[in-house]
């Protein structure tokens, strides 16, 4: 489901008893977050919302809110080791609607109890961080990251297989499966790839273009050393948003995303 389709689906969600929406800033880049500031914000936000529901809500609402507040608190703490810059939680009293997102972009901390999910910040992020691809190129290894709202939705890893002379898709780190052991063999593989990389990148380009179209990506960031990135850029028909001349293919995906967004801001 595309980002636009997700938001349209969210807009149709309604529960007269109540829907809890939480936008929680968990950006550890902020000095205050190192001491667990997000935990204090979460506690205070849920407490204030509880007071509001107890004052103006029915008994049914109060019961539903407590259940969802406890659920939200537990889910966020369960994910605390994976938190990046923000966490979004939306859930309905009837249990039919539940959304949790760990995002690479910050939000303003907000807590809402309404009959519908509050989507203002998500809609703003859709404009600021549309669906894009990050294509990391490191010689015979290529990784495509599909990201939207600062959230990594999917990854595809490609490596050139010397025996079949074709690009193969792998899960996880492909290079250890593809390159034979022994420094002489590795050198031979890399030398052969250097001699043929223009033609072999040309073979991969239609696959990347097809993925970008299928995923409705607004464009692609090319990440890697200048020589490899230039060769790939010449072959792609997909819009190139920007070029990041850094070798990040061995970095965790969330670090790559942070680096790319950081480069774009400068």
Tab-separated table of N, CA, C and O in Angstrom, residues 190-244:
chain	number	residue	atom	x	y	z
A	190	UNK	N	36.830	-8.638	-8.778
A	190	UNK	CA	36.740	-7.183	-8.808
A	190	UNK	C	37.334	-6.609	-10.104
A	190	UNK	O	36.795	-5.667	-10.679
A	191	UNK	N	38.432	-7.210	-10.569
A	191	UNK	CA	39.043	-6.736	-11.816
A	191	UNK	C	38.101	-6.962	-12.994
A	191	UNK	O	37.922	-6.079	-13.837
A	192	UNK	N	37.493	-8.123	-13.026
A	192	UNK	CA	36.566	-8.422	-14.121
A	192	UNK	C	35.358	-7.495	-14.077
A	192	UNK	O	34.867	-7.055	-15.116
A	193	UNK	N	34.892	-7.196	-12.862
A	193	UNK	CA	33.751	-6.292	-12.752
A	193	UNK	C	34.137	-4.899	-13.239
A	193	UNK	O	33.363	-4.251	-13.947
A	194	UNK	N	35.315	-4.424	-12.864
A	194	UNK	CA	35.751	-3.095	-13.296
A	194	UNK	C	35.811	-3.008	-14.819
A	194	UNK	O	35.465	-1.989	-15.411
A	195	UNK	N	36.229	-4.082	-15.441
A	195	UNK	CA	36.348	-4.097	-16.903
A	195	UNK	C	34.998	-4.076	-17.599
A	195	UNK	O	34.882	-3.624	-18.741
A	196	UNK	N	33.970	-4.546	-16.913
A	196	UNK	CA	32.655	-4.697	-17.559
A	196	UNK	C	31.539	-3.912	-16.876
A	196	UNK	O	30.375	-4.079	-17.226
A	197	UNK	N	31.880	-3.049	-15.922
A	197	UNK	CA	30.844	-2.454	-15.077
A	197	UNK	C	29.839	-1.616	-15.857
A	197	UNK	O	28.663	-1.588	-15.522
A	198	UNK	N	30.275	-0.925	-16.923
A	198	UNK	CA	29.340	-0.112	-17.699
A	198	UNK	C	28.211	-0.987	-18.263
A	198	UNK	O	27.035	-0.645	-18.154
A	199	UNK	N	28.583	-2.099	-18.849
A	199	UNK	CA	27.593	-3.000	-19.446
A	199	UNK	C	26.729	-3.651	-18.376
A	199	UNK	O	25.514	-3.800	-18.552
A	200	UNK	N	27.330	-4.023	-17.255
A	200	UNK	CA	26.579	-4.717	-16.213
A	200	UNK	C	25.650	-3.777	-15.455
A	200	UNK	O	24.551	-4.171	-15.057
A	201	UNK	N	26.060	-2.524	-15.236
A	201	UNK	CA	25.136	-1.549	-14.638
A	201	UNK	C	23.966	-1.274	-15.585
A	201	UNK	O	22.833	-1.048	-15.157
A	202	UNK	N	24.248	-1.313	-16.876
A	202	UNK	CA	23.191	-1.116	-17.874
A	202	UNK	C	22.146	-2.226	-17.768
A	202	UNK	O	20.949	-1.990	-17.968
A	203	UNK	N	22.584	-3.437	-17.435
A	203	UNK	CA	21.656	-4.553	-17.262
A	203	UNK	C	20.774	-4.384	-16.025
A	203	UNK	O	19.619	-4.823	-16.006
A	204	UNK	N	21.325	-3.750	-14.984
A	204	UNK	CA	20.585	-3.583	-13.731
A	204	UNK	C	19.606	-2.416	-13.785
A	204	UNK	O	18.550	-2.452	-13.136
A	205	UNK	N	19.924	-1.389	-14.550
A	205	UNK	CA	19.119	-0.160	-14.563
A	205	UNK	C	17.625	-0.394	-14.813
A	205	UNK	O	16.791	0.172	-14.107
A	206	UNK	N	17.227	-1.229	-15.799
A	206	UNK	CA	15.785	-1.452	-16.020
A	206	UNK	C	15.092	-2.079	-14.813
A	206	UNK	O	13.908	-1.816	-14.577
A	207	UNK	N	15.815	-2.893	-14.050
A	207	UNK	CA	15.245	-3.513	-12.856
A	207	UNK	C	14.952	-2.439	-11.808
A	207	UNK	O	13.889	-2.428	-11.184
A	208	UNK	N	15.891	-1.508	-11.641
A	208	UNK	CA	15.704	-0.414	-10.675
A	208	UNK	C	14.577	0.504	-11.130
A	208	UNK	O	13.727	0.928	-10.326
A	209	UNK	N	14.541	0.829	-12.414
A	209	UNK	CA	13.464	1.679	-12.944
A	209	UNK	C	12.095	1.036	-12.710
A	209	UNK	O	11.126	1.722	-12.345
A	210	UNK	N	12.013	-0.269	-12.917
A	210	UNK	CA	10.753	-0.986	-12.729
A	210	UNK	C	10.334	-0.949	-11.264
A	210	UNK	O	9.151	-0.746	-10.952
A	211	UNK	N	11.293	-1.145	-10.361
A	211	UNK	CA	10.997	-1.095	-8.924
A	211	UNK	C	10.498	0.290	-8.528
A	211	UNK	O	9.545	0.431	-7.766
A	212	UNK	N	11.134	1.333	-9.047
A	212	UNK	CA	10.746	2.705	-8.715
A	212	UNK	C	9.326	3.008	-9.185
A	212	UNK	O	8.540	3.635	-8.479
A	213	UNK	N	8.990	2.528	-10.368
A	213	UNK	CA	7.647	2.751	-10.911
A	213	UNK	C	6.604	1.979	-10.111
A	213	UNK	O	5.545	2.510	-9.760
A	214	UNK	N	6.906	0.734	-9.797
A	214	UNK	CA	5.977	-0.122	-9.060
A	214	UNK	C	5.687	0.433	-7.668
A	214	UNK	O	4.561	0.357	-7.172
A	215	UNK	N	6.696	1.046	-7.066
A	215	UNK	CA	6.562	1.564	-5.709
A	215	UNK	C	6.121	3.027	-5.671
A	215	UNK	O	6.031	3.618	-4.592
A	216	UNK	N	5.889	3.609	-6.850
A	216	UNK	CA	5.476	5.020	-6.937
A	216	UNK	C	6.467	5.948	-6.250
A	216	UNK	O	6.082	6.879	-5.530
A	217	UNK	N	7.753	5.708	-6.455
A	217	UNK	CA	8.779	6.547	-5.858
A	217	UNK	C	8.873	7.869	-6.603
A	217	UNK	O	8.855	7.911	-7.827
A	218	UNK	N	8.983	8.956	-5.839
A	218	UNK	CA	9.089	10.275	-6.454
A	218	UNK	C	10.440	10.532	-7.076
A	218	UNK	O	10.622	11.509	-7.799
A	219	UNK	N	11.402	9.684	-6.805
A	219	UNK	CA	12.753	9.818	-7.345
A	219	UNK	C	13.704	8.984	-6.517
A	219	UNK	O	13.303	8.285	-5.580
A	220	UNK	N	14.983	9.061	-6.880
A	220	UNK	CA	15.996	8.238	-6.226
A	220	UNK	C	17.198	9.095	-5.846
A	220	UNK	O	17.645	9.953	-6.623
A	221	UNK	N	17.713	8.859	-4.644
A	221	UNK	CA	18.998	9.401	-4.231
A	221	UNK	C	20.056	8.356	-4.585
A	221	UNK	O	19.910	7.182	-4.237
A	222	UNK	N	21.118	8.772	-5.253
A	222	UNK	CA	22.220	7.871	-5.561
A	222	UNK	C	23.317	8.073	-4.524
A	222	UNK	O	23.764	9.198	-4.288
A	223	UNK	N	23.744	6.969	-3.909
A	223	UNK	CA	24.711	7.032	-2.822
A	223	UNK	C	25.889	6.109	-3.141
A	223	UNK	O	25.693	4.910	-3.385
A	224	UNK	N	27.098	6.648	-3.145
A	224	UNK	CA	28.268	5.820	-3.418
A	224	UNK	C	29.418	6.640	-3.965
A	224	UNK	O	29.332	7.867	-4.070
A	225	UNK	N	30.505	5.960	-4.316
A	225	UNK	CA	31.643	6.689	-4.856
A	225	UNK	C	31.282	7.270	-6.226
A	225	UNK	O	30.451	6.735	-6.956
A	226	UNK	N	31.903	8.380	-6.559
A	226	UNK	CA	31.518	9.158	-7.731
A	226	UNK	C	31.553	8.342	-9.021
A	226	UNK	O	30.675	8.478	-9.877
A	227	UNK	N	32.552	7.488	-9.167
A	227	UNK	CA	32.709	6.733	-10.408
A	227	UNK	C	31.551	5.761	-10.628
A	227	UNK	O	30.928	5.741	-11.691
A	228	UNK	N	31.235	4.978	-9.597
A	228	UNK	CA	30.148	4.001	-9.712
A	228	UNK	C	28.802	4.688	-9.872
A	228	UNK	O	27.972	4.283	-10.695
A	229	UNK	N	28.578	5.739	-9.086
A	229	UNK	CA	27.308	6.459	-9.139
A	229	UNK	C	27.099	7.081	-10.514
A	229	UNK	O	25.997	7.061	-11.059
A	230	UNK	N	28.156	7.629	-11.101
A	230	UNK	CA	28.042	8.240	-12.428
A	230	UNK	C	27.649	7.205	-13.473
A	230	UNK	O	26.802	7.464	-14.333
A	231	UNK	N	28.226	6.017	-13.381
A	231	UNK	CA	27.899	4.956	-14.341
A	231	UNK	C	26.434	4.547	-14.233
A	231	UNK	O	25.763	4.326	-15.245
A	232	UNK	N	25.920	4.437	-12.995
A	232	UNK	CA	24.532	4.052	-12.795
A	232	UNK	C	23.597	5.177	-13.237
A	232	UNK	O	22.568	4.940	-13.871
A	233	UNK	N	23.956	6.407	-12.915
A	233	UNK	CA	23.117	7.557	-13.258
A	233	UNK	C	22.872	7.630	-14.768
A	233	UNK	O	21.761	7.950	-15.217
A	234	UNK	N	23.892	7.320	-15.550
A	234	UNK	CA	23.775	7.381	-17.017
A	234	UNK	C	22.739	6.399	-17.559
A	234	UNK	O	22.180	6.613	-18.633
A	235	UNK	N	22.488	5.320	-16.811
A	235	UNK	CA	21.616	4.253	-17.309
A	235	UNK	C	20.167	4.366	-16.828
A	235	UNK	O	19.266	3.793	-17.426
A	236	UNK	N	19.930	5.098	-15.728
A	236	UNK	CA	18.595	5.153	-15.137
A	236	UNK	C	17.691	6.162	-15.841
A	236	UNK	O	18.143	7.222	-16.271
A	237	UNK	N	16.401	5.821	-15.928
A	237	UNK	CA	15.399	6.752	-16.448
A	237	UNK	C	14.605	7.395	-15.306
A	237	UNK	O	13.898	8.373	-15.505
A	238	UNK	N	14.717	6.831	-14.112
A	238	UNK	CA	14.043	7.380	-12.939
A	238	UNK	C	14.673	8.721	-12.559
A	238	UNK	O	15.880	8.912	-12.723
A	239	UNK	N	13.862	9.640	-12.044
A	239	UNK	CA	14.361	10.946	-11.623
A	239	UNK	C	15.410	10.793	-10.520
A	239	UNK	O	15.200	10.082	-9.540
A	240	UNK	N	16.546	11.467	-10.692
A	240	UNK	CA	17.593	11.478	-9.679
A	240	UNK	C	17.423	12.742	-8.840
A	240	UNK	O	17.567	13.857	-9.347
A	241	UNK	N	17.097	12.579	-7.573
A	241	UNK	CA	16.866	13.722	-6.687
A	241	UNK	C	18.175	14.386	-6.310
A	241	UNK	O	18.319	15.606	-6.351
A	242	UNK	N	19.152	13.570	-5.937
A	242	UNK	CA	20.442	14.104	-5.511
A	242	UNK	C	21.457	12.974	-5.512
A	242	UNK	O	21.090	11.795	-5.534
A	243	UNK	N	22.735	13.357	-5.492
A	243	UNK	CA	23.825	12.384	-5.431
A	243	UNK	C	24.607	12.618	-4.139
A	243	UNK	O	25.025	13.744	-3.859
A	244	UNK	N	24.767	11.559	-3.356
A	244	UNK	CA	25.517	11.620	-2.097
A	244	UNK	C	26.814	10.827	-2.301
A	244	UNK	O	26.789	9.592	-2.323
